[in-house]
Amino acid sequence: MQRYVGIDIGGTNIKFGIFLNDGRLEKKWSISTDFSDEGKKMWDDIYNEIKKNVSIDDLCGIGMGLPGPVLADGFVEVCVNLDLHNFNPVQIMQAYFPGVRIRAANDANVAALGEQWKGSGEGYTSLGLVTLGTGVGGAVIVDGDIVYGASGLSGEIGHIQLNSEETRTCTCGGKGCVDQIASATGIVRYTKEVLARSQQDSALRDKEQITCKDILDAGKEGDIIADQCVRHCMKYLAKALAAVTYIIDPEVLIVGGGVSNAGDYLIKIIKEYYDSFITLSQKKTPILRASLGNDSGIYGAAKLVI
Amino acid sequence: MQRYVGIDIGGTNIKFGIFLNDGRLEKKWSISTDFSDEGKKMWDDIYNEIKKNVSIDDLCGIGMGLPGPVLADGFVEVCVNLDLHNFNPVQIMQAYFPGVRIRAANDANVAALGEQWKGSGEGYTSLGLVTLGTGVGGAVIVDGDIVYGASGLSGEIGHIQLNSEETRTCTCGGKGCVDQIASATGIVRYTKEVLARSQQDSALRDKEQITCKDILDAGKEGDIIADQCVRHCMKYLAKALAAVTYIIDPEVLIVGGGVSNAGDYLIKIIKEYYDSFITLSQKKTPILRASLGNDSGIYGAAKLVI
């Protein structure tokens, strides 16, 4: 029976999924990422995992999501998190699996494809996705297809510079990027700053180490400082989503990544600001939470070859 | 011989072009817009102009650009400038010309299509266009096709809210829209404010009525206030163009509209800011001036049916 492997390569873990061609997920598992020896170890690990789990006669395709810009031919200039440079994952895997259909794409693009195929985006032909995690990632789909862009910059919604109050420089070299304020890192940093300059009571003051989840939980439970900080940070995300609408006007906007686990509380705040920024139309785009969670990457990677 | 009519309907003039199917413009002319009698006069005028200029046996298609959001089936909820509501220009024209292929689209979308077909965008399959005139309009093309969007909001780049210093409300109801600062209207308003609060010498102080062209001309000739004002306003336009790149990453960005007649002086300023905002890549998208000028609308309208 035909099998397709979807692989989500991250800086910490590599996730695997084995799919049937109707999109049923037969098995999933993950291993930790070992990118030593200029990646050699990692490719060997991926090869071994596939070989152990799928009969080579059944294997019809391998799709991969990678944390960096992937050009149309598969070439990757850099994956910062993997410390890998100038390589072509498609060619590398092809050497291990001659004759098998292999494709690779950026991890955010792949996640969007997964959500569109089997997640919150099912039934929509255009969508904008943002992922809120350590950073802010994103991807857009127009007319059913991922927009890959001319230089791998499409969907880099996190680096739109919207916050003119920002004083620090973003890792990208910019200033005021959405990434700096709406990522988990950004939410924690901003909240700590507010706590430091305010006298107001907050449950967060009892924590030794404040995590983004602490802030979101406290906000949900009515902690005023936490709630205000979440609102402030999500205002910028909503502005970025409004920019997506004023550029491609997708049928739906989807919010994923670890921060989105805060659920309705977070989505409602984003939606409220978003609606206020869409002044040109009474019809407001729905904003949904990504529904595949950590599996969106393996789904989308498999979809690349199904 | 086959003939196609491209019509660009504006609040002041209606422009007509007769095209051969290889895109050659055979004839062009314009009439003033008379939208009295709930548009009846205008449709009659359009009918008469076409009848006078094209033999009905040769007429193979009529394309129209309209100043408002046009849905996929041609329906238009509102054209503010024409004071027309809830009408379908395709159905209306079809009654005048049964059997002829008729299509309609938003004027900015049509202009982008024109530029891609026979203007600065020729040879590119993806592009972002902004038009700087009384307002800031725009359109995006991905994979060779106009992105129409789910609710007619795609390409409304002028209403991305980027200027957090803005105190006035935009006509759309938003605050800090690119339209408020980077349109001809916005440039004039901002410059007048700067002139009022500064003591610095400027050639503009001798003018009774300052137009946008005056400011651009003065800037080009080295007038410090004029140049600073143009730079300030174009910084926001560049930020909006950077957002276009970080969302769809087109192969080229095109600037059109009356303000773009300032030419290289303006494009250079926009490009300088734009490059500074694209921090994620060394490869910077080219920014070109629209080359069809006022004819982009008739070209694009004709392309709708060719």
Coordinates of C-alpha atoms in Angstrom, one line a residue:
Chain A
M1 CA 0.0 0.0 0.0
Q2 CA 1.2 3.5 -0.8
R3 CA 2.9 5.4 2.0
Y4 CA 4.1 9.0 2.2
V5 CA 6.4 10.4 4.8
G6 CA 6.1 13.9 6.1
I7 CA 9.1 15.2 8.0
D8 CA 9.2 18.4 10.1
I9 CA 12.8 19.2 10.8
G10 CA 13.3 21.6 13.7
G11 CA 16.3 22.8 15.7
T12 CA 15.4 20.5 18.7
N13 CA 13.3 17.6 17.2
I14 CA 12.6 16.0 13.9
K15 CA 9.0 14.8 13.7
F16 CA 7.9 12.0 11.3
G17 CA 4.5 11.1 10.1
I18 CA 3.5 8.2 7.8
F19 CA 0.5 9.0 5.7
L20 CA -1.8 7.1 3.3
N21 CA -2.7 9.0 0.2
D22 CA -6.2 10.0 1.5
G23 CA -4.3 11.9 4.2
R24 CA -4.9 9.5 7.1
L25 CA -2.0 9.6 9.6
E26 CA -0.9 6.1 10.2
K27 CA 1.9 6.6 12.6
K28 CA 3.9 9.5 14.0
W29 CA 7.0 9.8 16.2
S30 CA 10.0 12.1 16.7
I31 CA 13.7 12.0 17.4
S32 CA 16.0 14.7 18.7
T33 CA 17.9 16.7 16.1
D34 CA 21.6 16.0 15.9
F35 CA 23.1 18.2 13.2
S36 CA 26.7 17.5 14.0
D37 CA 29.2 16.7 11.2
E38 CA 27.7 19.4 9.0
G39 CA 24.3 17.7 9.0
K40 CA 25.6 14.2 7.9
K41 CA 24.4 12.7 11.2
M42 CA 20.9 14.2 10.7
W43 CA 20.4 12.9 7.2
D44 CA 21.6 9.4 8.3
D45 CA 19.1 9.5 11.2
I46 CA 16.3 10.5 8.9
Y47 CA 17.2 7.7 6.4
N48 CA 17.3 5.1 9.2
E49 CA 14.0 6.2 10.7
I50 CA 12.3 6.0 7.3
K51 CA 13.9 2.6 6.5
K52 CA 12.9 1.2 9.9
N53 CA 9.2 2.3 9.6
V54 CA 8.3 2.0 5.9
S55 CA 8.8 -0.8 3.4
I56 CA 10.8 0.7 0.5
D57 CA 8.3 -0.9 -1.9
D58 CA 5.4 1.1 -0.3
L59 CA 7.3 4.4 -0.1
C60 CA 5.9 6.8 -2.7
G61 CA 7.1 10.2 -1.5
I62 CA 9.0 12.1 1.2
G63 CA 8.2 15.7 2.0
M64 CA 10.3 17.9 4.4
G65 CA 9.7 21.1 6.2
L66 CA 12.9 23.0 7.1
P67 CA 13.4 26.1 9.4
G68 CA 14.7 28.5 6.7
P69 CA 14.0 29.9 3.2
V70 CA 13.8 27.0 0.7
L71 CA 14.1 28.0 -3.0
A72 CA 11.9 26.4 -5.7
D73 CA 14.6 23.8 -6.6
G74 CA 15.1 22.9 -2.9
F75 CA 18.2 24.9 -2.3
V76 CA 18.7 26.3 1.2
E77 CA 21.2 29.1 1.8
V78 CA 21.0 28.9 5.5
C79 CA 19.1 27.2 8.4
V80 CA 20.2 29.3 11.4
N81 CA 18.8 26.9 14.0
L82 CA 20.5 23.9 12.4
D83 CA 23.8 25.7 11.7
L84 CA 23.6 24.4 8.1
H85 CA 24.5 26.4 5.0
N86 CA 24.3 26.1 1.2
F87 CA 22.7 22.6 0.9
N88 CA 19.9 21.0 -1.0
P89 CA 17.9 18.7 1.2
V90 CA 16.0 17.3 -1.8
Q91 CA 19.3 16.2 -3.5
I92 CA 20.6 14.8 -0.3
M93 CA 17.6 12.6 0.4
Q94 CA 17.4 11.6 -3.3
A95 CA 20.8 10.0 -2.9
Y96 CA 19.4 7.9 0.0
F97 CA 16.1 7.1 -1.8
P98 CA 16.7 7.0 -5.6
G99 CA 13.5 7.1 -7.6
V100 CA 11.3 8.3 -4.7
R101 CA 9.5 11.6 -5.1
I102 CA 11.1 14.1 -2.7
R103 CA 10.2 17.7 -2.0
A104 CA 11.2 20.3 0.6
A105 CA 9.7 23.7 1.7
N106 CA 10.0 26.2 4.5
D107 CA 8.5 25.0 7.8
A108 CA 5.9 27.8 8.1
N109 CA 4.8 27.2 4.5
V110 CA 4.5 23.5 5.2
A111 CA 2.5 24.2 8.3
A112 CA 0.1 26.4 6.3
L113 CA -0.3 23.6 3.8
G114 CA -1.0 21.1 6.5
E115 CA -3.7 23.4 8.1
Q116 CA -5.3 24.0 4.7
W117 CA -5.3 20.3 3.9
K118 CA -6.5 18.8 7.2
G119 CA -6.7 21.5 9.7
S120 CA -8.6 24.8 10.4
G121 CA -8.0 25.9 6.8
E122 CA -9.8 22.9 5.2
G123 CA -12.2 24.1 2.5
Y124 CA -10.5 27.5 2.1
T125 CA -8.5 28.3 -1.0
S126 CA -6.7 31.3 0.4
L127 CA -5.4 31.9 3.9
G128 CA -2.8 33.7 6.0
L129 CA -1.1 31.8 8.8
V130 CA 1.0 33.2 11.6
T131 CA 2.8 31.0 14.1
L132 CA 3.5 32.5 17.5
G133 CA 6.4 30.7 19.2
T134 CA 9.9 31.7 20.1
G135 CA 9.5 33.9 17.0
V136 CA 6.7 34.9 14.7
G137 CA 6.5 32.9 11.5
G138 CA 4.0 32.9 8.8
A139 CA 2.9 31.8 5.4
V140 CA 0.2 32.7 2.8
I141 CA -1.8 30.6 0.4
V142 CA -3.5 32.1 -2.6
D143 CA -5.7 30.2 -5.1
G144 CA -4.9 26.9 -3.3
D145 CA -1.1 27.3 -3.6
I146 CA 1.6 28.4 -1.2
V147 CA 3.0 31.8 -2.3
Y148 CA 6.7 31.0 -2.2
G149 CA 7.9 34.4 -3.3
A150 CA 10.8 35.5 -5.4
S151 CA 13.5 35.4 -2.6
G152 CA 12.0 33.2 0.1
L153 CA 10.6 36.2 2.0
S154 CA 6.9 35.6 1.5
G155 CA 5.0 34.9 4.8
E156 CA 7.8 36.5 6.9
I157 CA 5.0 38.4 8.6
G158 CA 7.1 38.6 11.8
H159 CA 9.5 41.1 10.3
I160 CA 7.0 43.7 9.2
Q161 CA 8.1 46.7 11.2
L162 CA 5.0 48.1 13.0
N163 CA 6.1 49.1 16.4
S164 CA 7.6 52.6 16.2
E165 CA 8.1 52.6 20.0
E166 CA 10.6 49.8 19.8
T167 CA 14.1 50.8 20.9
R168 CA 15.9 47.5 20.5
T169 CA 17.2 45.9 17.3
C170 CA 15.6 42.7 16.2
T171 CA 17.7 39.6 15.4
C172 CA 17.0 40.4 11.7
G173 CA 18.6 43.8 12.1
G174 CA 15.4 45.7 11.9
K175 CA 13.6 47.7 14.6
G176 CA 10.0 47.4 15.6
C177 CA 9.4 44.0 14.0
V178 CA 6.1 42.2 15.0
D179 CA 8.4 39.3 16.1
Q180 CA 9.9 41.5 18.8
I181 CA 6.6 42.1 20.5
A182 CA 4.1 39.3 19.5
S183 CA 6.4 36.3 19.9
A184 CA 6.5 34.3 23.2
T185 CA 9.9 36.0 23.7
G186 CA 8.4 39.4 23.0
I187 CA 5.4 38.9 25.3
V188 CA 7.6 37.9 28.2
R189 CA 10.1 40.7 27.6
Y190 CA 7.3 43.4 27.4
T191 CA 5.5 42.0 30.5
K192 CA 8.7 42.1 32.5
E193 CA 9.3 45.7 31.5
V194 CA 5.7 46.6 32.5
L195 CA 6.1 44.8 35.9
A196 CA 9.3 46.6 36.5
R197 CA 7.9 50.1 36.0
S198 CA 4.5 49.6 37.5
Q199 CA 3.5 49.2 41.2
Q200 CA 0.3 47.3 40.4
D201 CA -0.5 44.0 42.0
S202 CA -0.1 41.0 39.8
A203 CA 0.0 37.2 40.3
L204 CA 3.1 37.2 38.1
R205 CA 5.1 38.9 40.8
D206 CA 5.2 35.7 42.7
K207 CA 6.9 33.8 39.9
E208 CA 10.7 33.4 39.9
Q209 CA 10.9 32.8 36.1
I210 CA 8.0 34.2 34.1
T211 CA 7.1 32.2 31.0
C212 CA 4.7 33.2 28.3
K213 CA 2.3 30.6 29.4
D214 CA 2.3 32.1 32.9
I215 CA 1.3 35.5 31.4
L216 CA -1.4 34.0 29.2
D217 CA -2.8 32.0 32.1
A218 CA -2.8 35.0 34.4
G219 CA -4.4 37.1 31.8
K220 CA -7.1 34.5 31.3
E221 CA -7.8 34.5 35.0
G222 CA -8.2 38.3 35.1
D223 CA -4.8 39.5 36.2
I224 CA -4.9 43.1 35.0
I225 CA -1.3 43.6 34.2
A226 CA -1.0 40.2 32.4
D227 CA -4.2 41.0 30.4
Q228 CA -3.0 44.5 29.4
C229 CA 0.3 43.1 28.3
V230 CA -1.2 40.4 26.2
R231 CA -3.5 43.0 24.6
H232 CA -0.7 45.4 23.9
C233 CA 1.4 42.7 22.2
M234 CA -1.5 41.2 20.2
K235 CA -2.5 44.7 18.9
Y236 CA 0.7 44.5 16.8
L237 CA -0.1 41.0 15.6
A238 CA -3.6 42.2 14.6
K239 CA -2.1 45.1 12.7
A240 CA 0.1 42.6 10.8
L241 CA -2.9 40.4 10.1
A242 CA -4.8 43.5 8.8
A243 CA -1.8 44.2 6.5
V244 CA -2.2 40.6 5.2
T245 CA -5.9 41.4 4.4
Y246 CA -5.1 44.7 2.8
I247 CA -2.6 43.0 0.5
I248 CA -4.1 39.6 -0.4
D249 CA -7.5 39.5 1.4
P250 CA -7.6 35.8 2.2
E251 CA -10.7 33.9 3.1
V252 CA -9.4 33.1 6.6
L253 CA -6.6 33.9 9.0
I254 CA -5.1 31.2 11.2
V255 CA -3.0 31.6 14.3
G256 CA -0.8 28.7 15.3
G257 CA 2.3 28.0 17.4
G258 CA 2.7 27.4 21.1
V259 CA 1.3 30.8 22.1
S260 CA -2.0 29.9 20.4
N261 CA -2.6 27.2 23.0
A262 CA -4.0 30.0 25.1
G263 CA -7.1 29.4 22.9
D264 CA -10.2 31.5 22.7
Y265 CA -8.9 34.1 25.2
L266 CA -6.1 35.0 22.8
I267 CA -8.0 34.7 19.5
K268 CA -10.8 36.9 20.9
I269 CA -8.2 39.7 21.7
I270 CA -6.6 39.4 18.3
K271 CA -10.0 39.4 16.6
E272 CA -11.1 42.5 18.5
Y273 CA -8.1 44.6 17.4
Y274 CA -8.1 43.1 13.9
D275 CA -11.7 44.1 13.3
S276 CA -11.0 47.6 14.5
F277 CA -8.2 47.9 11.9
I278 CA -10.3 46.7 8.9
T279 CA -12.1 49.9 8.4
L280 CA -12.8 49.5 4.6
S281 CA -15.4 46.7 4.9
Q282 CA -18.1 45.5 7.1
K283 CA -17.2 41.9 6.3
K284 CA -14.4 40.8 8.6
T285 CA -12.2 37.9 7.9
P286 CA -12.6 35.0 10.4
I287 CA -9.6 34.3 12.6
L288 CA -9.2 30.7 13.6
R289 CA -6.8 28.8 15.9
A290 CA -4.6 26.3 14.0
S291 CA -6.1 22.9 14.8
L292 CA -3.3 20.4 14.0
G293 CA -1.0 21.8 16.7
N294 CA 2.5 20.3 16.4
D295 CA 1.4 18.0 13.6
S296 CA 0.7 20.7 11.0
G297 CA 4.3 20.4 9.8
I298 CA 4.2 16.6 9.1
Y299 CA 0.8 16.9 7.5
G300 CA 2.0 19.8 5.2
A301 CA 5.3 18.0 4.4
A302 CA 3.4 14.9 3.4
K303 CA 1.0 17.0 1.3
L304 CA 4.0 18.3 -0.7
V305 CA 4.4 14.9 -2.3
I306 CA 0.8 13.6 -2.2
Chain B
M1 CA -10.4 42.2 -37.7
Q2 CA -10.9 41.5 -34.0
R3 CA -11.1 44.5 -31.8
Y4 CA -11.1 44.8 -28.0
V5 CA -12.2 47.9 -26.0
G6 CA -10.5 48.8 -22.7
I7 CA -12.4 51.3 -20.6
D8 CA -11.1 53.1 -17.6
I9 CA -14.0 54.7 -15.7
G10 CA -13.0 57.4 -13.3
G11 CA -14.9 60.1 -11.4
T12 CA -13.8 62.8 -13.8
N13 CA -13.1 61.1 -17.1
I14 CA -13.8 57.9 -18.9
K15 CA -10.9 56.7 -21.0
F16 CA -11.3 54.4 -24.0
G17 CA -8.8 52.3 -25.9
I18 CA -9.3 50.1 -28.9
F19 CA -6.8 47.2 -29.0
L20 CA -5.9 44.5 -31.4
N21 CA -5.4 41.1 -29.8
D22 CA -1.6 41.3 -29.8
G23 CA -2.0 44.3 -27.5
R24 CA -1.4 47.1 -30.0
L25 CA -3.3 50.2 -29.1
E26 CA -5.1 51.4 -32.2
K27 CA -6.9 54.4 -30.9
K28 CA -7.5 56.1 -27.5
W29 CA -9.7 58.9 -26.4
S30 CA -11.6 60.1 -23.4
I31 CA -14.9 61.8 -22.5
S32 CA -16.0 63.4 -19.3
T33 CA -17.9 61.3 -16.8
D34 CA -21.6 62.1 -16.5
F35 CA -23.0 59.8 -13.8
S36 CA -26.4 61.6 -13.6
D37 CA -29.7 59.7 -13.7
E38 CA -28.2 56.9 -11.5
G39 CA -25.6 56.1 -14.0
K40 CA -28.0 55.7 -17.0
K41 CA -26.3 58.6 -18.8
M42 CA -22.9 57.1 -18.3
W43 CA -23.8 53.7 -19.7
D44 CA -25.5 55.3 -22.7
D45 CA -22.4 57.4 -23.3
I46 CA -20.1 54.4 -23.1
Y47 CA -22.4 52.5 -25.5
N48 CA -22.4 55.4 -28.0
E49 CA -18.7 55.8 -27.9
I50 CA -18.0 52.2 -28.6
K51 CA -20.7 52.1 -31.4
K52 CA -19.2 55.1 -33.1
N53 CA -15.7 53.8 -33.0
V54 CA -15.8 50.0 -33.5
S55 CA -17.8 48.0 -36.0
I56 CA -20.0 45.6 -34.1
D57 CA -18.8 42.8 -36.3
D58 CA -15.2 43.3 -35.2
L59 CA -16.0 43.8 -31.5
C60 CA -14.8 40.7 -29.5
G61 CA -14.6 42.0 -26.0
I62 CA -15.1 44.9 -23.6
G63 CA -13.2 45.3 -20.4
M64 CA -13.8 47.9 -17.7
G65 CA -11.9 49.2 -14.7
L66 CA -14.1 50.8 -12.0
P67 CA -13.1 52.9 -9.0
G68 CA -14.4 50.6 -6.3
P69 CA -14.3 46.9 -5.2
V70 CA -15.7 44.6 -7.9
L71 CA -16.7 41.1 -6.9
A72 CA -15.9 38.1 -9.0
D73 CA -19.3 38.1 -10.8
G74 CA -18.9 41.8 -11.6
F75 CA -21.2 43.1 -8.8
V76 CA -20.2 46.5 -7.3
E77 CA -21.6 47.5 -3.9
V78 CA -20.4 51.1 -4.1
C79 CA -18.3 53.4 -6.3
V80 CA -18.0 56.4 -4.0
N81 CA -16.6 58.7 -6.7
L82 CA -19.4 57.9 -9.1
D83 CA -22.1 58.0 -6.5
L84 CA -23.3 54.6 -7.8
H85 CA -24.5 51.7 -5.6
N86 CA -25.4 48.0 -6.0
F87 CA -25.0 47.5 -9.7
N88 CA -23.4 45.1 -12.0
P89 CA -21.5 46.8 -14.8
V90 CA -21.1 43.5 -16.7
Q91 CA -24.8 42.9 -16.8
I92 CA -25.5 46.5 -17.8
M93 CA -23.1 46.4 -20.7
Q94 CA -24.2 43.0 -21.7
A95 CA -27.7 44.4 -22.4
Y96 CA -26.1 46.9 -24.8
F97 CA -23.9 44.3 -26.4
P98 CA -25.5 40.9 -26.3
G99 CA -23.0 38.1 -27.1
V100 CA -19.9 40.2 -26.6
R101 CA -17.4 39.1 -23.9
I102 CA -17.6 41.6 -21.1
R103 CA -15.6 41.8 -17.8
A104 CA -15.0 44.3 -15.1
A105 CA -12.5 44.7 -12.3
N106 CA -11.3 47.3 -9.8
D107 CA -9.3 50.1 -11.4
A108 CA -6.1 49.5 -9.4
N109 CA -6.2 45.8 -10.3
V110 CA -6.8 46.7 -13.9
A111 CA -3.8 49.1 -13.9
A112 CA -1.6 46.4 -12.4
L113 CA -2.7 44.0 -15.1
G114 CA -1.9 46.7 -17.7
E115 CA 1.6 47.3 -16.3
Q116 CA 2.2 43.6 -16.2
W117 CA 1.0 43.1 -19.8
K118 CA 2.6 46.0 -21.6
G119 CA 4.3 48.2 -19.0
S120 CA 7.1 48.1 -16.3
G121 CA 5.9 44.7 -15.1
E122 CA 6.3 43.0 -18.5
G123 CA 8.0 39.6 -18.1
Y124 CA 7.3 39.4 -14.3
T125 CA 4.8 36.9 -13.0
S126 CA 4.4 38.5 -9.6
L127 CA 4.3 42.1 -8.7
G128 CA 3.0 44.7 -6.2
L129 CA 1.7 48.0 -7.6
V130 CA 0.9 51.2 -5.7
T131 CA -0.6 54.2 -7.2
L132 CA 0.0 57.6 -5.6
G133 CA -2.6 60.1 -6.5
T134 CA -5.4 61.8 -4.5
G135 CA -5.3 58.6 -2.5
V136 CA -3.0 55.6 -2.4
G137 CA -4.3 52.6 -4.4
G138 CA -2.7 49.3 -5.1
A139 CA -3.0 45.8 -6.5
V140 CA -1.0 42.6 -6.3
I141 CA -0.4 39.9 -8.9
V142 CA 0.7 36.4 -7.9
D143 CA 1.6 33.6 -10.4
G144 CA 0.4 35.8 -13.3
D145 CA -3.0 36.5 -11.9
I146 CA -4.5 39.4 -10.0
V147 CA -5.2 38.5 -6.4
Y148 CA -8.9 39.6 -6.2
G149 CA -9.3 38.6 -2.5
A150 CA -12.3 37.4 -0.6
S151 CA -14.0 40.7 0.0
G152 CA -12.5 43.1 -2.5
L153 CA -9.8 44.3 0.0
S154 CA -6.7 42.9 -1.7
G155 CA -4.3 45.6 -2.8
E156 CA -5.8 48.2 -0.5
I157 CA -2.2 49.0 0.5
G158 CA -3.1 52.6 1.3
H159 CA -5.2 51.5 4.3
I160 CA -2.5 49.6 6.2
Q161 CA -2.1 51.6 9.4
L162 CA 1.6 52.4 9.8
N163 CA 1.8 55.9 11.1
S164 CA 1.3 55.9 14.8
E165 CA 2.0 59.6 15.0
E166 CA -1.2 60.3 13.0
T167 CA -3.8 62.2 15.0
R168 CA -6.5 62.6 12.3
T169 CA -9.0 60.0 11.1
C170 CA -8.7 58.7 7.6
T171 CA -11.7 58.8 5.2
C172 CA -11.9 55.0 5.8
G173 CA -12.4 55.6 9.5
G174 CA -8.9 54.3 10.4
K175 CA -6.0 56.2 11.8
G176 CA -2.4 56.3 10.5
C177 CA -3.2 54.9 7.1
V178 CA -0.5 55.1 4.4
D179 CA -3.1 56.9 2.4
Q180 CA -3.1 59.8 4.9
I181 CA 0.6 60.5 4.5
A182 CA 1.9 59.1 1.2
S183 CA -0.9 60.3 -1.2
A184 CA -0.6 63.6 -3.0
T185 CA -3.1 65.0 -0.5
G186 CA -1.0 63.6 2.4
I187 CA 2.2 65.0 1.1
V188 CA 0.7 68.5 0.8
R189 CA -0.9 68.4 4.2
Y190 CA 2.2 67.2 5.9
T191 CA 4.4 69.8 4.2
K192 CA 2.1 72.6 5.1
E193 CA 2.2 71.5 8.7
V194 CA 6.0 71.5 8.7
L195 CA 6.1 74.9 7.0
A196 CA 3.8 76.3 9.6
R197 CA 5.9 75.1 12.6
S198 CA 9.4 75.7 11.1
Q199 CA 11.2 79.0 10.5
Q200 CA 13.4 77.5 7.8
D201 CA 13.6 79.1 4.4
S202 CA 11.9 77.3 1.6
A203 CA 10.9 78.2 -2.0
L204 CA 7.5 76.8 -1.1
R205 CA 6.8 79.8 1.1
D206 CA 6.4 82.0 -2.0
K207 CA 3.5 79.9 -3.3
E208 CA 0.0 80.9 -2.7
Q209 CA -1.4 77.4 -3.2
I210 CA 1.1 74.6 -2.7
T211 CA 0.5 71.5 -4.9
C212 CA 2.1 68.2 -4.5
K213 CA 4.0 68.8 -7.8
D214 CA 5.4 72.1 -6.3
I215 CA 6.8 70.1 -3.3
L216 CA 8.3 67.4 -5.5
D217 CA 9.8 69.9 -7.9
A218 CA 11.2 71.9 -5.0
G219 CA 12.6 68.7 -3.4
K220 CA 14.3 67.8 -6.6
E221 CA 15.9 71.2 -6.8
G222 CA 17.4 70.8 -3.3
D223 CA 14.8 72.7 -1.2
I224 CA 15.6 71.3 2.2
I225 CA 12.1 71.4 3.7
A226 CA 10.5 70.0 0.6
D227 CA 13.0 67.2 0.4
Q228 CA 12.6 66.3 4.1
C229 CA 8.9 66.2 3.8
V230 CA 9.0 64.0 0.7
R231 CA 11.4 61.7 2.5
H232 CA 9.2 61.6 5.6
C233 CA 6.1 60.7 3.6
M234 CA 7.8 58.1 1.4
K235 CA 9.2 56.4 4.4
Y236 CA 5.7 55.1 5.2
L237 CA 5.1 54.1 1.6
A238 CA 8.4 52.1 1.7
K239 CA 7.3 50.5 4.9
A240 CA 4.0 49.4 3.2
L241 CA 6.0 48.1 0.2
A242 CA 8.2 46.1 2.7
A243 CA 5.0 44.6 4.1
V244 CA 4.1 43.5 0.6
T245 CA 7.4 41.8 0.3
Y246 CA 7.2 40.1 3.7
I247 CA 3.7 38.8 2.7
I248 CA 4.0 37.8 -1.0
D249 CA 7.6 38.6 -1.9
P250 CA 6.9 39.7 -5.5
E251 CA 9.5 39.8 -8.2
V252 CA 9.0 43.6 -8.7
L253 CA 7.3 46.5 -7.0
I254 CA 5.9 49.3 -9.2
V255 CA 4.9 52.8 -8.3
G256 CA 2.4 54.6 -10.4
G257 CA -0.1 57.5 -10.2
G258 CA 0.4 61.2 -10.7
V259 CA 2.9 61.6 -7.9
S260 CA 5.2 59.1 -9.6
N261 CA 5.8 61.6 -12.4
A262 CA 8.5 63.0 -10.1
G263 CA 10.5 60.1 -11.5
D264 CA 13.9 59.0 -10.4
Y265 CA 14.1 61.5 -7.5
L266 CA 11.0 59.9 -5.9
I267 CA 11.8 56.2 -6.7
K268 CA 15.4 56.6 -5.3
I269 CA 14.0 57.9 -2.0
I270 CA 11.4 55.1 -1.8
K271 CA 14.1 52.5 -2.7
E272 CA 16.5 53.8 -0.1
Y273 CA 14.0 53.4 2.7
Y274 CA 12.6 50.1 1.3
D275 CA 16.0 48.5 1.3
S276 CA 16.6 49.6 4.9
F277 CA 13.4 47.8 5.9
I278 CA 14.2 44.5 4.1
T279 CA 16.6 43.2 6.7
L280 CA 16.1 39.5 6.1
S281 CA 17.7 39.3 2.7
Q282 CA 20.6 40.8 0.8
K283 CA 18.5 40.5 -2.3
K284 CA 16.3 43.6 -2.6
T285 CA 13.3 43.7 -4.8
P286 CA 13.6 46.2 -7.7
I287 CA 11.2 49.2 -7.5
L288 CA 10.2 50.6 -10.9
R289 CA 8.1 53.5 -12.0
A290 CA 4.9 52.5 -13.8
S291 CA 5.5 53.1 -17.5
L292 CA 2.1 53.3 -19.1
G293 CA 1.1 56.4 -17.1
N294 CA -2.6 57.2 -17.6
D295 CA -3.0 54.4 -20.1
S296 CA -2.4 51.5 -17.7
G297 CA -6.1 51.4 -17.0
I298 CA -7.2 51.0 -20.6
Y299 CA -4.5 48.4 -21.3
G300 CA -5.4 46.3 -18.2
A301 CA -9.2 46.6 -18.9
A302 CA -8.6 45.3 -22.5
K303 CA -6.4 42.5 -21.1
L304 CA -9.4 41.3 -19.0
V305 CA -11.1 40.2 -22.2
I306 CA -8.1 39.4 -24.5

